[in-house]
Coordinates of C-alpha atoms in Angstrom, one line a residue:
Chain A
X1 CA -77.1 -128.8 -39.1
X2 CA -78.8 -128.6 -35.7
X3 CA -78.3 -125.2 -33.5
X4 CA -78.1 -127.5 -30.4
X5 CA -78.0 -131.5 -30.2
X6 CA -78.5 -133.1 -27.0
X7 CA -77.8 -136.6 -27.2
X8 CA -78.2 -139.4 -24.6
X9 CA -78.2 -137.0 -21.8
X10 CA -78.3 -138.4 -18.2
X11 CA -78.1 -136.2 -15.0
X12 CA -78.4 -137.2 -11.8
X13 CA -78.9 -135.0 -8.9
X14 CA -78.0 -136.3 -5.5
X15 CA -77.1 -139.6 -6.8
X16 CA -80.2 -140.2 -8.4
X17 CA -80.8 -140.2 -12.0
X18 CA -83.2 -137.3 -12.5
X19 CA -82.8 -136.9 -16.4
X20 CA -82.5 -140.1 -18.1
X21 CA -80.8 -140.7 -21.8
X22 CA -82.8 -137.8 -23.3
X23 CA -82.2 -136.4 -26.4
X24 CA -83.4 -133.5 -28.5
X25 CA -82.2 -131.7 -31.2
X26 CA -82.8 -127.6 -31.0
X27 CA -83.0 -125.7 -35.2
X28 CA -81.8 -122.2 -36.0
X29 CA -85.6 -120.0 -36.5
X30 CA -87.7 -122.8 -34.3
X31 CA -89.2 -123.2 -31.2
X32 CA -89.1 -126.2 -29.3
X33 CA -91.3 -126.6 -26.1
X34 CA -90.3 -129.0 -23.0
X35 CA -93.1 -130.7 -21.6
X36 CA -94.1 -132.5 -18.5
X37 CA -95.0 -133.1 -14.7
X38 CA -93.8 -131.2 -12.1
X39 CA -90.6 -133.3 -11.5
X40 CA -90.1 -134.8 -14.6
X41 CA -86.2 -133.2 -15.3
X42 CA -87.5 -130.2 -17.2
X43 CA -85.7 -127.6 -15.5
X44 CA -82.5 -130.1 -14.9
X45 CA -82.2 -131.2 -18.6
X46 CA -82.3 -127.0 -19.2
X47 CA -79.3 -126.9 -16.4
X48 CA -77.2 -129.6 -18.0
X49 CA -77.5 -128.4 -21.0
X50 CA -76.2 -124.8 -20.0
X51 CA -73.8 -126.2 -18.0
X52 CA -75.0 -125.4 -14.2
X53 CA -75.4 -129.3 -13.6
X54 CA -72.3 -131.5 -14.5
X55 CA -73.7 -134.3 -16.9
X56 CA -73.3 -137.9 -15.7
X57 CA -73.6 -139.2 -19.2
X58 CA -74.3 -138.2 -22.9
X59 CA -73.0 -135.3 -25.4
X60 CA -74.3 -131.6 -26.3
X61 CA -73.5 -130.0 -29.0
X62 CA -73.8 -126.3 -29.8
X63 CA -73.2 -125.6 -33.8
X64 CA -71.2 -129.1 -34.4
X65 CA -68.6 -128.1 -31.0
X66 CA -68.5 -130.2 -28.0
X67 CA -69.8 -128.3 -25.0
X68 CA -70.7 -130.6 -22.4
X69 CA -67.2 -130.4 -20.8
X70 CA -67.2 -126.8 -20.8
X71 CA -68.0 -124.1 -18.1
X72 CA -71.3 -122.3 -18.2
X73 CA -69.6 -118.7 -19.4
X74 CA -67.7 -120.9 -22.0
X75 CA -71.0 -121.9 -23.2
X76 CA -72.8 -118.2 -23.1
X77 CA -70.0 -117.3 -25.4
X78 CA -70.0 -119.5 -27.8
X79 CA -73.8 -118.4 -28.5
X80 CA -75.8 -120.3 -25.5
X81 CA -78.6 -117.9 -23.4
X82 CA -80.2 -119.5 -20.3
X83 CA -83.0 -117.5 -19.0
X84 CA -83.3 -119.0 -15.3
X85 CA -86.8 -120.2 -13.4
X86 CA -87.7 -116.6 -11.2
X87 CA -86.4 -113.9 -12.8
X88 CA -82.9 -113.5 -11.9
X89 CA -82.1 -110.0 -12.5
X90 CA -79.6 -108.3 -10.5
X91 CA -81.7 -106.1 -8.4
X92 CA -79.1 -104.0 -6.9
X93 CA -78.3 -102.3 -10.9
X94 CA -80.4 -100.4 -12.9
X95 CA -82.2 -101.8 -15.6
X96 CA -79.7 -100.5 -18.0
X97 CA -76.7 -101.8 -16.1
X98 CA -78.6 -105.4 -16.4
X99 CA -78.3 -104.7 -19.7
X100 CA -75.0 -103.7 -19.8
X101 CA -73.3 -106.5 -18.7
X102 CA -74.6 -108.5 -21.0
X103 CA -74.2 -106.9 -23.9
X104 CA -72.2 -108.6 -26.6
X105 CA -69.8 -106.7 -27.8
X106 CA -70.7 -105.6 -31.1
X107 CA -74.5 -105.1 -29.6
X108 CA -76.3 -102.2 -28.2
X109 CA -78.3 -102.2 -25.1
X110 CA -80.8 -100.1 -27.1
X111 CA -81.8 -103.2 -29.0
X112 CA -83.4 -104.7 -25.5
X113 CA -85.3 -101.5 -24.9
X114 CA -86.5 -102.1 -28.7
X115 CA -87.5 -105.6 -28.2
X116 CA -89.4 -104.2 -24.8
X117 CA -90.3 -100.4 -24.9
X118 CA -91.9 -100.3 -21.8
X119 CA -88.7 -101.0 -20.2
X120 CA -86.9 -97.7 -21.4
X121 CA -88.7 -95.3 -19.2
X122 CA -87.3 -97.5 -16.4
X123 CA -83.7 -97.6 -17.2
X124 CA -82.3 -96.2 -14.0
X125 CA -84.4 -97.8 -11.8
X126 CA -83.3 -100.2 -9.6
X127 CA -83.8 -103.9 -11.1
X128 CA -85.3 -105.0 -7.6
X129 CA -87.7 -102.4 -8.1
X130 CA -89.2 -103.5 -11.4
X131 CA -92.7 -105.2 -11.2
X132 CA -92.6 -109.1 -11.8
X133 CA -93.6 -108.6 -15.8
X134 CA -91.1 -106.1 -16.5
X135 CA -88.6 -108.2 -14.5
X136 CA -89.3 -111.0 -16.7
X137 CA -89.2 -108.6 -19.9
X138 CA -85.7 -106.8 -18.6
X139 CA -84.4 -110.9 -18.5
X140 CA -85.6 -111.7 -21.7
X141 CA -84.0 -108.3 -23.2
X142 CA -80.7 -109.1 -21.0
X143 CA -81.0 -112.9 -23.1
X144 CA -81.6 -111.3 -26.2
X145 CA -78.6 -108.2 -26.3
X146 CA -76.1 -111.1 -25.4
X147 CA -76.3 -112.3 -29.2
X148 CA -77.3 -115.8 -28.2
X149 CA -77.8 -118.5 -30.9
X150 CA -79.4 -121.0 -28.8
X151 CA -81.9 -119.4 -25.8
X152 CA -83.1 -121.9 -23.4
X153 CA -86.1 -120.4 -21.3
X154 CA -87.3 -121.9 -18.0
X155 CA -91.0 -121.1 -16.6
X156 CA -91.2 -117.4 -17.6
X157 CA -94.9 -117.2 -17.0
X158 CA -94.2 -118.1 -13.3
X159 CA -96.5 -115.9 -11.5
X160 CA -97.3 -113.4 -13.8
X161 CA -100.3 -111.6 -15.7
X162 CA -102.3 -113.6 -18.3
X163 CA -101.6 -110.0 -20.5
X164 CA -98.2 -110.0 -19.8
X165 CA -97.6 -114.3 -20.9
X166 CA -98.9 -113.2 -23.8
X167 CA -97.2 -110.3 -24.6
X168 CA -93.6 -112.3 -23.8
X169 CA -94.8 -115.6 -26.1
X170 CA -95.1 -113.2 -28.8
X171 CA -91.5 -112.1 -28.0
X172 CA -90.4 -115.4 -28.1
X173 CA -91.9 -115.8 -31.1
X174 CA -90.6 -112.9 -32.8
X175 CA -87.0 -113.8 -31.3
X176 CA -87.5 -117.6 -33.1
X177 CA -88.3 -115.8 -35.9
X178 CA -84.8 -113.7 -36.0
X179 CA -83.1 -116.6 -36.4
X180 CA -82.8 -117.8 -32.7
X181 CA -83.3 -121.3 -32.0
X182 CA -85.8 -121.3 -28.8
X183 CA -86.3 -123.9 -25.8
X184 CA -88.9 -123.4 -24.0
X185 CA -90.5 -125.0 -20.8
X186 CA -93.4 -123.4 -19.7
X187 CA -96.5 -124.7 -17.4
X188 CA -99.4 -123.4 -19.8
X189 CA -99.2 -126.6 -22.1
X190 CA -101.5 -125.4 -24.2
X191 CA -100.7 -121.6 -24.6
X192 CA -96.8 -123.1 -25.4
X193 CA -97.6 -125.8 -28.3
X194 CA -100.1 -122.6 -29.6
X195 CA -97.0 -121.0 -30.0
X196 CA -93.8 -123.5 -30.8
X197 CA -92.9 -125.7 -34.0
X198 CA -92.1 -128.7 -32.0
X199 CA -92.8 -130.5 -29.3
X200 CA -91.1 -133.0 -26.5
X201 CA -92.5 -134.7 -23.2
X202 CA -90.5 -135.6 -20.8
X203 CA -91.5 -138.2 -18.2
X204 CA -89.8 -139.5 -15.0
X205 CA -86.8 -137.7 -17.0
X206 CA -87.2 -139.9 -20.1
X207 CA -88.6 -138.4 -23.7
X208 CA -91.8 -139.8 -24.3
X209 CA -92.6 -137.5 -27.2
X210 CA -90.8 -136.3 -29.8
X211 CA -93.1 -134.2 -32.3
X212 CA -95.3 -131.5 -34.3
X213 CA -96.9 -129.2 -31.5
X214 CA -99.6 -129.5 -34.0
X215 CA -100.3 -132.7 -33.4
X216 CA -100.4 -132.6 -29.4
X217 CA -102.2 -128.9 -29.2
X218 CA -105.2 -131.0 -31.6
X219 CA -105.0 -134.1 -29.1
X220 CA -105.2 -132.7 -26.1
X221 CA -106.1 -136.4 -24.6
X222 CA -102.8 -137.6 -25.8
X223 CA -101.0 -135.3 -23.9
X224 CA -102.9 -136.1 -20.7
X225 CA -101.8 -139.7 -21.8
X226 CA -98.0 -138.5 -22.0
X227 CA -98.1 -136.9 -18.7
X228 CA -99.0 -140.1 -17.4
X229 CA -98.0 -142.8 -19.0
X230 CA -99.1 -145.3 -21.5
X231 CA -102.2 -147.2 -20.4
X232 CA -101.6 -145.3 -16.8
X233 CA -104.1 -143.8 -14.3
X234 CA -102.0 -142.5 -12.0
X235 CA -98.4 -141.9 -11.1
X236 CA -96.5 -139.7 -13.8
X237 CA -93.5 -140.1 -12.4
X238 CA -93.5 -136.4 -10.4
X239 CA -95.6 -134.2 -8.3
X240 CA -98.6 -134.5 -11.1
X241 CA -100.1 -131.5 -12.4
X242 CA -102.3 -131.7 -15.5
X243 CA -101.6 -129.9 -18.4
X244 CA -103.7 -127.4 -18.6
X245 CA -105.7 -126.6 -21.7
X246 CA -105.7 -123.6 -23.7
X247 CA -108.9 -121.9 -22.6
X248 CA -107.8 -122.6 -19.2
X249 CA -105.1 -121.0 -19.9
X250 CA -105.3 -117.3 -20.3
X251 CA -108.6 -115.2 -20.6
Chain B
X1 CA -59.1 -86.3 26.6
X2 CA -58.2 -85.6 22.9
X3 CA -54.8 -86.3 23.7
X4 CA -55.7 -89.4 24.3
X5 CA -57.6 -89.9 21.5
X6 CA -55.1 -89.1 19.4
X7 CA -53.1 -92.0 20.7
X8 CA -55.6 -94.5 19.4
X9 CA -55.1 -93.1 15.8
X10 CA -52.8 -95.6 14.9
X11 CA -54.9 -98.5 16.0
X12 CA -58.2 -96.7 14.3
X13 CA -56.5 -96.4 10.7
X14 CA -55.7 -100.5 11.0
X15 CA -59.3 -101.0 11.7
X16 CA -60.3 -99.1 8.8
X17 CA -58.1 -100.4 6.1
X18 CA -59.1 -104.1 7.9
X19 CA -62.9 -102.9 7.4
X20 CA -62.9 -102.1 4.2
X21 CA -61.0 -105.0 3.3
X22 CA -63.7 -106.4 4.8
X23 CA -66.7 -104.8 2.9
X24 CA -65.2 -105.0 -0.5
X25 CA -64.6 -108.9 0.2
X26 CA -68.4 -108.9 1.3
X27 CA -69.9 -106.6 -1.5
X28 CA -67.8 -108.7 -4.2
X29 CA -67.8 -112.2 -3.6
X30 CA -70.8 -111.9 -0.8
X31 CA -68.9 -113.7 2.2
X32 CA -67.7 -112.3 5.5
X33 CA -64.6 -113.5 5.9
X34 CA -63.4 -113.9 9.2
X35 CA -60.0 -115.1 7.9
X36 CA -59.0 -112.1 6.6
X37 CA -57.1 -110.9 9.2
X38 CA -55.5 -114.2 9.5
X39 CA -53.9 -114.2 5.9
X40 CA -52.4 -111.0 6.5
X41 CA -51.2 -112.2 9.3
X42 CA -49.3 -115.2 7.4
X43 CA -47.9 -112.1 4.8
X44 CA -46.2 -110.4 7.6
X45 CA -45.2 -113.5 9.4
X46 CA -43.6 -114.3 6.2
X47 CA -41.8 -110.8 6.4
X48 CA -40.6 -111.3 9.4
X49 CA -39.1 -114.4 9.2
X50 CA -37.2 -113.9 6.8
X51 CA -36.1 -110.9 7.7
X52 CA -34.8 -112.3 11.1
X53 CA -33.0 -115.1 9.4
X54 CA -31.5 -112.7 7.7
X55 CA -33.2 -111.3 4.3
X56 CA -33.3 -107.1 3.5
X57 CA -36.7 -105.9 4.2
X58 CA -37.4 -104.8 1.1
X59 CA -37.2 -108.4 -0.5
X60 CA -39.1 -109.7 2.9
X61 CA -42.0 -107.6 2.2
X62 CA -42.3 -108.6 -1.0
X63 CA -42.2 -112.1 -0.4
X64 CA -44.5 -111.4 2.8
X65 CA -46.9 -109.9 0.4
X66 CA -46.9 -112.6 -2.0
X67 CA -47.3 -114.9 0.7
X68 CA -50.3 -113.5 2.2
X69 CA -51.6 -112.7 -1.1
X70 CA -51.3 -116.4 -2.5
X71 CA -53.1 -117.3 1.3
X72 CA -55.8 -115.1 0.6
X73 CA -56.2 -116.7 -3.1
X74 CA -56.5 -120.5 -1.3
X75 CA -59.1 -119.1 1.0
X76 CA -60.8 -118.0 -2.2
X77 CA -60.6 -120.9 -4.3
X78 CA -62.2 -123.1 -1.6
X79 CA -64.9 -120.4 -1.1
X80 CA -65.4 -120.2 -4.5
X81 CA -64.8 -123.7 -5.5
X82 CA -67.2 -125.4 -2.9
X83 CA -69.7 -122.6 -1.4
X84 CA -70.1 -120.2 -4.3
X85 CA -74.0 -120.9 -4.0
X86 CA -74.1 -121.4 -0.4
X87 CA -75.8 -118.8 2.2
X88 CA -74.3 -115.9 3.6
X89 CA -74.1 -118.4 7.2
X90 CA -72.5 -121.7 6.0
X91 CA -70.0 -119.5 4.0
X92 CA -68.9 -117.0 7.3
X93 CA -68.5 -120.3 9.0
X94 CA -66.4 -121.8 6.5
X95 CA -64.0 -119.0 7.1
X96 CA -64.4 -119.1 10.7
X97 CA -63.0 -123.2 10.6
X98 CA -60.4 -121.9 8.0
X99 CA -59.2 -119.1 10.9
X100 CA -58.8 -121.6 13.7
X101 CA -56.8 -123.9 11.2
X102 CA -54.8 -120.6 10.3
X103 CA -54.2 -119.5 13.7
X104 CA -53.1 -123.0 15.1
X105 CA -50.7 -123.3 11.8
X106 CA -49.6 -120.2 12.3
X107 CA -48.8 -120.2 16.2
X108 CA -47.1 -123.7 15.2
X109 CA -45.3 -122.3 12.7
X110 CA -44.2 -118.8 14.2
X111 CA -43.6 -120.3 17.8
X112 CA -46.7 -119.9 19.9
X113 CA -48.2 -116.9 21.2
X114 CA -44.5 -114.6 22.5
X115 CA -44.4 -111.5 21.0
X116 CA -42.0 -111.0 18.0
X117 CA -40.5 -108.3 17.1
X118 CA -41.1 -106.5 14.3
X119 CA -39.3 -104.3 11.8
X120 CA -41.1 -100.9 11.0
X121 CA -41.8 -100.6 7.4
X122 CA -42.7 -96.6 8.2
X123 CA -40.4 -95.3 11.4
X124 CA -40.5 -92.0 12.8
X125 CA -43.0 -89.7 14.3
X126 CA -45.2 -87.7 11.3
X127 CA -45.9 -84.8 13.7
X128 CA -46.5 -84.1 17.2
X129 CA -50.2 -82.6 18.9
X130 CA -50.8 -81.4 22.0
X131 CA -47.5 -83.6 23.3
X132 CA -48.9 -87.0 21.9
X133 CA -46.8 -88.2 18.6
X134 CA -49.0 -89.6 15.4
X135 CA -46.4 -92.4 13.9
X136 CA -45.8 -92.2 10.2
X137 CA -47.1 -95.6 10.5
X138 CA -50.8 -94.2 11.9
X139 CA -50.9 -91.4 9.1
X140 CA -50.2 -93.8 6.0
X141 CA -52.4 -96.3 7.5
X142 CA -55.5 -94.0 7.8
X143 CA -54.3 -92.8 4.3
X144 CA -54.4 -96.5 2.7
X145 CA -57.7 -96.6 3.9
X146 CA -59.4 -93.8 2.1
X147 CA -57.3 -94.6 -1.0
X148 CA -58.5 -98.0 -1.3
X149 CA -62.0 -96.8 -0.3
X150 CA -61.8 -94.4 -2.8
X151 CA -60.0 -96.6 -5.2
X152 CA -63.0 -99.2 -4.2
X153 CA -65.3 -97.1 -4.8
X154 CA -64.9 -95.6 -7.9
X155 CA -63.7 -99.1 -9.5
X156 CA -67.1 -100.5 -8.4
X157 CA -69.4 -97.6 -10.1
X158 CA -67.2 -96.1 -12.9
X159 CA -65.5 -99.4 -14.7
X160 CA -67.6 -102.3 -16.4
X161 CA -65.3 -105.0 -14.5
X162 CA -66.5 -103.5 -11.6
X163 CA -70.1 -103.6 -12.6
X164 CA -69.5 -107.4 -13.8
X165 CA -68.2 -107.8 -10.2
X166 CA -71.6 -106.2 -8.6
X167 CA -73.3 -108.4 -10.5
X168 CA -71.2 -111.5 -9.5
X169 CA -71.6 -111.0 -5.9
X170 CA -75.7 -110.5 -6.5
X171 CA -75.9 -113.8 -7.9
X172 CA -73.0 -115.9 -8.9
X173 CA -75.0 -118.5 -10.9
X174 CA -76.7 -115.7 -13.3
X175 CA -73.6 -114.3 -13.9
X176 CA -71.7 -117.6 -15.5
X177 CA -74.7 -117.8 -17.2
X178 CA -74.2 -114.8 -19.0
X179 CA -70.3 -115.2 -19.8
X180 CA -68.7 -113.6 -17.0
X181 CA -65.8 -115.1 -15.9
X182 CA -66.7 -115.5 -12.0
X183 CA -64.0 -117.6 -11.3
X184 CA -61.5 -115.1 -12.8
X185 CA -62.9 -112.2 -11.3
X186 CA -63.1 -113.9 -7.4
X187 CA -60.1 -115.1 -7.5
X188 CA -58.9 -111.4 -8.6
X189 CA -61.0 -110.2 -5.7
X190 CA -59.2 -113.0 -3.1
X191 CA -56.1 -112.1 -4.1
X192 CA -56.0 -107.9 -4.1
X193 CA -57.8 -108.1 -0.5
X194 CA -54.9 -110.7 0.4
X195 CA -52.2 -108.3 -0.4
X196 CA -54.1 -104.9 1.3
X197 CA -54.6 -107.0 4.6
X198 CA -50.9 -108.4 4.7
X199 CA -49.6 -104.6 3.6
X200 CA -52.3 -103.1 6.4
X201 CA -50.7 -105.3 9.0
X202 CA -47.3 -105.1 8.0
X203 CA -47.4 -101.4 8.5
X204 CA -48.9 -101.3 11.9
X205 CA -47.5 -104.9 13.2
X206 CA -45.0 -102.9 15.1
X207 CA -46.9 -101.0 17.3
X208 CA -49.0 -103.8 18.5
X209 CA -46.3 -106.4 19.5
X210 CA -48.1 -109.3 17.7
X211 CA -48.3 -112.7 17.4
X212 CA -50.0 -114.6 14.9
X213 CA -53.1 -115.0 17.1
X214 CA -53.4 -111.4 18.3
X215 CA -52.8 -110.0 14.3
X216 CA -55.7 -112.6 13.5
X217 CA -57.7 -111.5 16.3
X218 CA -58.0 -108.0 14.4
X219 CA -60.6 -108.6 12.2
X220 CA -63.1 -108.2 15.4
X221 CA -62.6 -104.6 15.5
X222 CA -62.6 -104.9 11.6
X223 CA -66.3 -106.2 11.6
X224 CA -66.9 -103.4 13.5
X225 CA -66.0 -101.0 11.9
X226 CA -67.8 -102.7 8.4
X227 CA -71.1 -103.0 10.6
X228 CA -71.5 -99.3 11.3
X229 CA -71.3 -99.3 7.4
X230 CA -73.1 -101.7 7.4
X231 CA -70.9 -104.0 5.4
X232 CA -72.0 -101.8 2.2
X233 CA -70.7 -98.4 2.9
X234 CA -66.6 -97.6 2.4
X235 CA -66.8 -94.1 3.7
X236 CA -68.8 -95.3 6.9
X237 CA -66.5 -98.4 7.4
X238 CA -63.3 -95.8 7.5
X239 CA -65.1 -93.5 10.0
X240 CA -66.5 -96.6 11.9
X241 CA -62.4 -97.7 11.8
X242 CA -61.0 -94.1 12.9
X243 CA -63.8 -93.8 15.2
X244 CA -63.4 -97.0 17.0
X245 CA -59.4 -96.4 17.3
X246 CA -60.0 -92.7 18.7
X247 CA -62.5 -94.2 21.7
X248 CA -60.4 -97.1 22.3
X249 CA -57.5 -94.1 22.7
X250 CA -59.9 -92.1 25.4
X251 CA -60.9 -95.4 26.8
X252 CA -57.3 -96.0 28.2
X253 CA -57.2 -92.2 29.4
X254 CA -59.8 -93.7 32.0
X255 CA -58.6 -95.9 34.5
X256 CA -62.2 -97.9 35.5
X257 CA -62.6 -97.9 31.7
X258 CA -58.8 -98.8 30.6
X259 CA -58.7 -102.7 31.5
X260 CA -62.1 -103.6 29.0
X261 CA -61.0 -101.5 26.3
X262 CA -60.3 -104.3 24.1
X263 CA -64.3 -105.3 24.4
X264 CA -64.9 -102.4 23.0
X265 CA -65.8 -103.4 19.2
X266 CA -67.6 -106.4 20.8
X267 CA -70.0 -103.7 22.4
X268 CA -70.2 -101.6 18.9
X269 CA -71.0 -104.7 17.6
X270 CA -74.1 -105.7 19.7
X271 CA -74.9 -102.2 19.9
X272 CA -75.0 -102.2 15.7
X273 CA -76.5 -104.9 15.4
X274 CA -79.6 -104.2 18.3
X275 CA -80.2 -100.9 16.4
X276 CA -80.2 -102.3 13.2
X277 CA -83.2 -105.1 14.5
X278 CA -85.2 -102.5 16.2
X279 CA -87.8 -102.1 13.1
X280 CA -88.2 -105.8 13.3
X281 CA -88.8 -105.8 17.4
X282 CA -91.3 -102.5 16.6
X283 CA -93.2 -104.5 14.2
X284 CA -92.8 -107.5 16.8
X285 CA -94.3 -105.2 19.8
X286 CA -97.2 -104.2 17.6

């Protein structure tokens, strides 16, 4: 069985379909990574599923249970972790009171300053005070101590360090590895299908691609083609970005 | 002159409990909420209505509470309903609409803007200084005050529902996403502030000869008082409360002074608000 199912998922945003019938299925130990153009629905397919977008259409299901009805902390507590676009940490608490209220209850804050050592030194300082990386790691750790099952991450490398992308896809990575099934949208193409199991593209809010990351990090010409469209030159569908390729990447 | 400070003790402890009403409304569910004077008003319009058509007080107040409690809780659910992720701006004037509809129901309601009279929850004189009495009222008002700012403030840094609550007010959105029941805990927060502010007016409705507009009109001194705290601090709010009562007490001691008394917070305001821009107007000049 499936960690997550999205199935037939349509939002629209302002009465406008922005997501369009798209379905993907999320497994327990895997990473799956969300392609696609600035615009295409990445970020609002990760909102519908986690609940902060009401869905105009379609089913998600977390573990076999309905959830597309529920409310988003309904959904975080039946096992579902959203880490939001730009680093939402509470900047007013401590580091260690970020991790506190997340904590599940038979967890330990102490496991999030194991997955990210450098942040224990910095446990009583102010969130707000945190560089960008360690803000990013203190989210991730806040994701990880809540238990989650499912962990949907949008844009984590957002303005941050070539070192410090790395060092968090290795933590996503080693989370997949726990057990935790791993969505990930992220704008180095190339650095992401390096490091996930499987692979979707989403265009003008449609799936185009449904695969291996194997077989789209080998072809990087067939991603370009994805981005675009079929027999395209121009208009993907979004504000167009390329996908960038690996050694383009990071140093 | 201190005589006459002491006179405006009474008025300074409703400003306080009003402010940091005020401030814990702000620092929880992030909204300045200009109604909040308003929905207390309703609670001890409530009160006294019944207890003129006949009702013991003790039953009125209770009902009076309830009332301006379950006000306070509508106020809430449309804030938090419709503008949880809104800006600070388009929620303050969401509450400023909501206390022009509350003031216009409730001068139709309680029959326009004659004073009523009002039955005194805490009677008598607490002690006398320098021949000017300090109501029982005035004393368990200031006292309210720094037990809910000490009740506040210690809930807020000492209990996790308080730290899920800091959290909540930083960024609502984050904090559903992480299982915190927001709506639970604003609504919690709506309701608690809507039964202080309905007991804070209750108490001093007396010595002001209100009606529903004038008890509304309160929450200007309020704001003043949560400014020189800058909306963050309880301890400053309750000084900024007391402080603001005890000059508008000398103010009245001075005859050129006594007639624009009541502008008084409007001046703290400006004044609070021009000192808190003068970093930007330095960087401005340079």
């Amino acid at each position: 069985m499936s960690a997550l199912d999205a199935s037939g998922v349509t939002i629209n945003r302002a009465g406008l379909p922005v997501v369009r019938a798209a379905s993907l299925s999320l497994k327990a130990g895997s990473i799956s990574v969300l392609l696609g153009a600035n615009g295409a629905g990445k970020t609002t397919l990760l909102e519908g599923i986690s609940g902060v977008v009401p869905l105009a259409g379609g089913t998600v299901t977390l573990e076999g249970r309905r959830i597309e009805g529920s409310r988003p902390n309904q959904r975080a507590r039946l096992g579902l972790a959203h880490v939001q676009q730009g680093r939402a940490v509470f900047r007013l608490l401590t580091t260690e009171e970020n991790l506190r209220i997340a904590c599940h209850r038979e967890g330990s804050i102490e496991q999030g300053f194991e997955l990210f050592p450098e942040l224990k030194p910095r446990r009583h300082v102010a969130a707000g005070l945190l560089s960008g990386g360690e803000q990013q790691m203190l989210v991730m750790a806040r994701a990880f101590v809540s238990r989650p099952k499912v962990l949907l991450i949008d844009e984590m490398s957002l303005g941050l360090a070539p070192l410090i992308v790395r060092r968090l896809m290795a933590v996503v990575r080693e989370l997949a590895d726990r057990g935790l099934a791993v969505l990930l949208v992220e704008q180095f193409a190339a650095l992401a299908l390096a490091t996930g199991d499987r692979a979707h593209v989403l265009r003008r809010g449609r799936i185009v691609f449904d695969g291996d990351c194997a077989s789209l990090r080998d072809a990087p010409e067939k991603l370009h083609r994805l981005y675009l469209g079929e027999g395209a030159d121009g208009d993907p569908g979004g504000c167009f970005e390329m996908p960038r390729p690996m050694e383009e990447d990071l140093p | 002159m201190l005589t006459a400070a002491l006179a405006g003790l009474a008025a300074g402890g409703t400003y306080a409990l009003l402010g940091v009403c005020a401030v814990f409304t702000y620092r929880l569910v992030a909204v300045v909420n200009f109604a909040g004077a308003a929905v207390g008003a309703v609670g001890t319009f409530a009160m006294v209505m019944l207890h003129q058509a006949g009702m013991p007080l003790v039953p009125a107040v209770a009902i009076g509470l309830l009332a301006g409690t379950i006000a306070s809780g509508l106020v809430g659910a449309v804030m938090s309903t419709w503008f949880a992720e809104s800006d600070a701006q388009t929620k303050a004037a969401v509450t400023v609409a909501m206390l022009v509809g509350l003031i216009f129901a409730g001068l139709r309601v309680t029959g326009g803007q004659h004073p009523r009279q009002v039955p005194a929850l805490f009677p008598g004189a607490a002690f006398s200084l320098d021949n000017v009495v300090v109501t029982v009222a005035a004393v368990v008002t200031i006292a309210l005050a720094i037990a809910f700012a000490i009740g506040a403030t210690l809930f807020l840094n000492r209990t996790r529902v308080g730290l899920l609550l800091r959290a909540l007010s930083e960024h609502p959105m984050t904090a559903e996403l992480m299982g915190i029941r927001t709506r639970l805990l604003s609504a919690a927060i709506w309701l608690v502030t809507g039964a202080a502010t309905s007991l804070a007016l209750m108490i001093v409705a007396p010595e002001w000869e209100p009606n529903f507009m004038t008890l509304s009109e309160l929450i200007v001194p309020a704001f003043a008082a949560a400014l020189m705290g800058s909306f963050r601090s309880f301890w400053l709010t309750v000084v900024g409360g007391i402080g603001l009562g005890l000059l508008e007490g000398m103010a009245s001691n001075l005859a050129w002074l006594s007639q624009y008394r009541g502008g008084l917070p409007f001046v703290i305001i400006v004044a609070v608000l021009l000192w808190g821009q003068r970093g930007a107007r330095w960087d401005e000049a340079r």
